Phi, psi and omega in degrees: 000128184290142180272145180277165182300325182291332177289322178298320179296327178290327182282335183301314178300322180295318178295318179297319179296318180296318179296318178298319179297316178297318180298318180297317178296320180295318179295318178297320179297315180298318181296318178299318179294319178295320178298315177299319180295318178297320179297318179296319178296317179297318177298321180295318177299316180298314180296319179297318179295319179295316179298320179296317179298315179296321179295319179295317177297319179295320178298314179297321178297316180295318179298318177298319178294320178295319179295317178297318179297322179294319178295317179296324178295317179295320179296318179295322178295318179296318179296321179295317178296317179297318179296321179297319178296317180296318179297317179298318178298316180300319178298318179295320179295319177298317178300318180295315180296325178294328178291335178285333178229069187292146176286150179300134182293141180262358177229164180287134182272134177278103184297322180296316178297320179299316180298320178295319180295319178296317179297319179296318180297317179295323179294317180289334184299324184247030178294155178294138184273135175266115187289149180268340181234176178261019180294125182225028182268157172218167183282128175267318180192170173270113185282323183201156176231134179232119177271117184280308186186181170241125187216132169074211187281172178292333178242145180173194183210137171223145188196169170243172176295121185284348183237327184276182181258010182292144177262006183292148177251128181250130185236127173249106184269119180096193182242000177200122182190181176231012183237138176242131176269137182234118176260140185295327180209171179298325182300313181295322179293322184285320189280328187255125182282330181270176182261015183292336178271000184257142170279154181244131174248115178267117185279152180292334177230143180290152177259159180224140180084192180231030184259026186274167186210141170253122187215118175055048176080005180235147174258125175254110183230163188259129176241139177244112173214088193077241175291154180288142178238146170259120181257130174257115188241124179282118183284341181282309182256006174058048179229155175280120180275319183198165175209154184212132170287125183289123189279063177223131184272145174050061180287148177230164179306134187285332182242130182297328182265359177230074188291355182271350183253120180256331177223129176250112176270124186233157179229143173217198181295339182271344181130221186256146179223156173235127179252127187207181178208151180227165178292337180301321176226070191289348181277332187241164181269144177250158182224143179221145175266128183254142169274116184294339181277308186258351184067016177290149173274115183275327183196153183225150179222145166265119183263160176276004185280121183287152176282328186301129180065010173281138179244337181194171178200157177205168182241134177230120178052043177078014180238125178284129177244118181255131182258130183242157177213201176233158179307320169268107193308131176231235184256121182288154183205147171277109188247350179219130178232129179236112182264117185290340179272352179079007181290322184242118177284144182303322182287347180266354183285147178288145174276111186256124179259143173263151180300152178298136185226218188263321183205238178233156181283131171266344175199149175216116184246116178278132177253108184292337178290319187260350182055047176213165186246133174261114187241151176241115186235101176053040179092352177264139178260123189231146172245127174253123174261133190250149171263124184251157171207166184291146181298327181293340181274351184288000000 
């Protein structure tokens, strides 16, 4: 049966209402899905951010562990190298000690071969030295003398680092002890008479004499326990880096007027030197070139400089300068110069006099950076400033 127009008009509102209801439900459904999607996206962002943070932290942790491992590897490598050097040094010292008490030979010794070897060794002992620098200066005169103060015993040593840039003052009071006084600067050493402003370094082994040296952050000092030893001591971490038995038999005091010093370790523009004397040539002073790293003896010389009336010595530009006095202290003077490179003949060197003072020098330390000498004279600490000139001008 056909519907009339009025019935259609009645159904239209119902259809519109139904459509609106469906549309509302659809919109709510879409909104719910979008809300869930946003929540999932937000959760994904949070997880992604957390994962990124954790990954970054893990990366930093791994990098830190790798850096620590690299430092430990370097430290182990340095310790291994140091141990190898120490073992090598120990082997050389054992070899040296064995030469002092050799085992009876089990085979016949070829006397001719022995004589040739001894002759070769003596020939090499006094070979001409090849210089490492172009330093060609020698002392022309003493330009000035400055008396700083009077401190400690009549004999001793005071010095600065001969190679580094440190301003610290190192003081060895007396001729045998195990303590070194360290002043932060010259001002503190000059102004204060007591040692309250000084730090104290107690050495693992006592030192003997006044022939010690501070060089490039290390203290090179002499120990006597049977044969004489050169001890290399790190001043930063207060540890013994190396030690070496000095390879010279039957040592005697190197200076006739300073009987407490058997080895004088000196520094100049060329590096480290050892000044010593033996009974084999008891009248004259001997000189050796030292390797500051391994303490090996690189070369040795017998000098024409006599021990008698010598009170101190130092090296300048590869030339040994020996200072002499008299048993009753008078005026000190450089009276013998021995140039290992052969540039300056001893008879051509200038006779250099030091100003009249209180007694005799127990130590004189040349500082190649400052071109001046730190001297200890009867308890007085003195600085000598020198006038230099070329060896060819002498």
